[in-house]
XYZ file of C-alpha atoms in Angstrom:
239
model
C 22.019 -14.295 -23.571
C 19.068 -15.031 -21.293
C 18.423 -15.327 -17.582
C 16.158 -17.425 -15.371
C 14.795 -16.043 -12.114
C 13.143 -18.200 -9.463
C 11.224 -16.383 -6.749
C 8.004 -14.757 -5.643
C 5.353 -13.090 -7.752
C 3.348 -11.452 -5.007
C 1.057 -8.669 -3.862
C 2.059 -5.983 -1.372
C 0.258 -3.532 0.872
C 2.724 -0.709 1.459
C 2.449 2.359 3.663
C 4.960 5.212 3.668
C 4.790 8.725 5.140
C 3.737 9.930 1.680
C 1.281 7.338 0.364
C -0.415 3.996 0.948
C -1.304 1.358 -1.642
C -2.863 -2.102 -1.395
C -2.773 -5.059 -3.798
C 0.337 -3.819 -5.598
C 1.865 -6.411 -7.936
C 5.261 -7.134 -6.380
C 7.608 -9.935 -5.361
C 11.317 -10.547 -5.905
C 10.849 -12.282 -9.271
C 8.582 -9.500 -10.516
C 10.976 -6.651 -9.739
C 14.016 -8.602 -10.915
C 12.450 -9.741 -14.182
C 11.127 -6.335 -15.214
C 14.512 -4.688 -14.585
C 16.464 -7.426 -16.364
C 14.062 -7.392 -19.333
C 15.542 -4.057 -20.459
C 18.777 -5.915 -21.233
C 17.974 -9.543 -22.064
C 15.323 -12.255 -22.348
C 13.964 -13.284 -18.928
C 12.068 -16.389 -17.801
C 10.289 -16.678 -14.449
C 9.715 -19.776 -12.330
C 7.269 -19.093 -9.520
C 3.737 -19.625 -8.289
C 0.615 -17.450 -8.097
C -2.919 -17.900 -6.823
C -6.380 -17.014 -8.033
C -5.774 -13.288 -7.410
C -3.320 -13.142 -10.344
C -5.355 -11.943 -13.326
C -4.951 -11.396 -17.045
C -4.334 -7.719 -16.269
C -1.322 -8.636 -14.157
C -0.074 -11.012 -16.853
C -0.131 -8.213 -19.426
C 2.460 -6.314 -17.372
C 4.935 -9.141 -17.981
C 3.857 -9.629 -21.582
C 4.579 -5.964 -22.297
C 8.234 -6.592 -21.378
C 8.479 -9.906 -23.280
C 8.960 -11.903 -20.058
C 8.419 -15.655 -20.373
C 5.803 -16.915 -17.870
C 5.719 -20.541 -19.036
C 7.328 -21.527 -15.707
C 4.771 -19.674 -13.596
C 2.544 -22.184 -11.801
C -1.068 -21.024 -11.361
C -3.145 -22.313 -8.483
C -6.894 -21.749 -8.283
C -7.257 -22.978 -4.692
C -5.516 -20.122 -2.912
C -4.006 -16.671 -3.021
C -0.550 -15.486 -4.014
C 2.194 -14.567 -1.547
C 1.237 -11.329 0.260
C 3.299 -8.874 2.301
C 2.255 -5.830 4.310
C 4.847 -3.322 5.479
C 5.357 0.226 6.643
C 8.260 2.645 6.157
C 9.192 5.630 8.277
C 11.033 8.667 6.991
C 14.219 6.595 6.963
C 13.601 4.396 3.918
C 16.529 2.164 4.841
C 14.399 0.486 7.513
C 10.911 -0.944 7.356
C 8.476 -2.776 9.602
C 6.813 -5.964 8.403
C 3.196 -5.958 9.583
C 2.006 -9.165 7.944
C 3.363 -11.971 5.763
C 1.097 -14.553 4.137
C 2.908 -17.314 2.272
C -0.351 -18.744 0.867
C 0.342 -20.924 -2.228
C 4.089 -20.249 -1.893
C 4.143 -22.223 1.379
C 4.339 -25.600 -0.376
C 5.899 -24.443 -3.644
C 8.330 -26.973 -5.137
C 9.860 -25.350 -8.233
C 10.550 -27.605 -11.192
C 12.660 -26.313 -14.060
C 11.888 -27.494 -17.581
C 14.648 -29.035 -19.750
C 14.825 -25.813 -21.792
C 15.121 -23.667 -18.658
C 17.885 -25.906 -17.319
C 20.073 -24.735 -20.225
C 19.590 -20.993 -19.575
C 23.135 -19.756 -18.834
C 22.338 -17.283 -16.039
C 20.297 -18.049 -12.931
C 19.098 -15.775 -10.149
C 17.735 -17.338 -6.963
C 15.360 -14.830 -5.399
C 14.969 -14.556 -1.652
C 13.485 -17.845 -0.381
C 14.255 -20.770 1.918
C 17.905 -21.788 1.304
C 16.932 -25.431 0.765
C 14.533 -24.408 -1.998
C 17.251 -22.267 -3.574
C 19.727 -25.140 -3.437
C 17.215 -27.543 -5.002
C 16.731 -25.136 -7.923
C 20.492 -24.728 -8.346
C 20.932 -28.483 -8.555
C 18.365 -28.647 -11.372
C 20.123 -25.970 -13.432
C 23.179 -26.106 -15.701
C 23.726 -22.348 -15.472
C 27.230 -20.991 -16.056
C 26.715 -18.285 -13.434
C 24.353 -18.335 -10.465
C 23.529 -15.391 -8.224
C 21.312 -15.376 -5.149
C 19.710 -13.138 -2.557
C 18.852 -13.858 1.057
C 17.682 -11.946 4.123
C 17.963 -11.719 7.910
C 15.079 -14.171 8.400
C 17.074 -17.013 6.784
C 20.416 -15.877 8.235
C 18.953 -16.186 11.742
C 16.533 -19.068 11.244
C 18.325 -21.461 8.866
C 22.072 -20.713 9.125
C 23.242 -24.237 8.312
C 21.014 -24.585 5.246
C 22.120 -21.152 4.057
C 25.802 -22.046 4.338
C 25.211 -25.199 2.283
C 23.492 -23.170 -0.432
C 26.266 -20.560 -0.507
C 28.690 -23.319 -1.498
C 26.981 -23.737 -4.877
C 26.541 -20.122 -6.052
C 28.932 -17.709 -7.757
C 27.548 -14.378 -6.576
C 25.681 -13.262 -3.461
C 23.773 -9.958 -3.400
C 22.806 -8.672 0.072
C 22.737 -5.395 1.986
C 25.363 -4.209 4.459
C 23.325 -5.112 7.545
C 22.831 -8.669 6.251
C 26.543 -8.963 5.410
C 27.514 -8.053 8.967
C 24.921 -10.441 10.350
C 25.959 -13.342 8.128
C 29.667 -12.944 8.878
C 29.152 -11.922 12.505
C 31.545 -9.053 11.966
C 30.704 -5.318 12.164
C 33.336 -4.420 9.549
C 31.976 -4.848 6.005
C 35.430 -5.452 4.458
C 36.207 -8.305 6.832
C 32.626 -9.552 6.531
C 32.960 -9.715 2.740
C 36.086 -11.864 2.975
C 34.401 -14.199 5.457
C 31.321 -14.569 3.235
C 33.345 -15.331 0.100
C 35.203 -17.985 2.074
C 31.820 -19.744 2.404
C 31.589 -20.274 -1.381
C 30.653 -17.250 -3.546
C 33.477 -15.916 -5.717
C 31.891 -12.465 -5.759
C 29.784 -10.472 -3.332
C 27.717 -7.339 -3.938
C 26.846 -5.361 -0.821
C 23.945 -2.945 -1.276
C 24.101 0.223 0.803
C 20.782 1.876 -0.045
C 21.077 5.551 -0.910
C 24.875 5.297 -0.483
C 25.366 2.951 -3.430
C 26.854 -0.541 -3.636
C 30.201 -2.340 -3.486
C 31.375 -5.341 -5.491
C 33.934 -7.541 -3.735
C 36.232 -10.080 -5.374
C 39.011 -12.211 -3.971
C 41.635 -9.467 -4.236
C 39.641 -6.432 -5.339
C 36.598 -4.285 -4.809
C 34.660 -1.723 -6.826
C 32.288 0.839 -5.322
C 29.623 2.995 -6.958
C 27.577 5.794 -5.372
C 23.806 5.888 -5.247
C 22.053 8.133 -7.775
C 20.416 10.963 -5.806
C 16.644 11.188 -6.055
C 14.637 14.144 -4.822
C 11.287 12.341 -4.706
C 11.311 8.856 -3.156
C 7.815 7.526 -2.469
C 8.258 3.757 -2.087
C 11.594 1.860 -2.090
C 9.993 -1.616 -2.045
C 11.725 -3.906 -4.529
C 14.701 -1.588 -5.037
C 17.215 -4.322 -4.181
C 15.637 -6.873 -6.539
C 15.421 -4.274 -9.296
C 19.102 -3.440 -8.778
C 19.996 -7.134 -8.941
C 18.007 -7.588 -12.149
C 19.712 -4.719 -13.884
């Protein structure tokens, strides 16, 4: 078994009430791939700039992650995000987003990658996600999205949802996408758009898997020391 993830390999500047770090290797594909690598072989399709070094590459190599699909551009920087958390880690404030080389990224999947049976479409423009899905022969496709695309590109997002098997989003995004404050009703409305399964992440309260006629809920594992929750959702999806 192996899995292909398409998404961002990025750098974050994160501030929390307990610490602040700049130039942290991050991005949806990074978090997803490292988590999934504990269970299976992972290949990444993405793009990085001239700030991605051999030191960063060794982090992926240590987990046996295939970077043959990672495009490297010398004429710009990688995707960068700056954000700040308050004491409530369920909410965050985006201070700056720089798409950089990701702005005109057009992912192309190699013939070998097209045959990988499992595909995860990291958070990105729905049209880009749909283009990747159409290139792949995956048996199961999962995807992530966020409020930015739900608000800004609703029609494109609905088209993309028609061609995936599993959607993984948080409870706020589920309510927003379905335009319904009740998560149970929202889940049914979202699955009617295309996905056969839906996972709703609820932060420290756990997650719920919805099917056509069933659901399964798990609690969150309590942690006494939480310093930075960035990438938690992508890590959860990867595992």
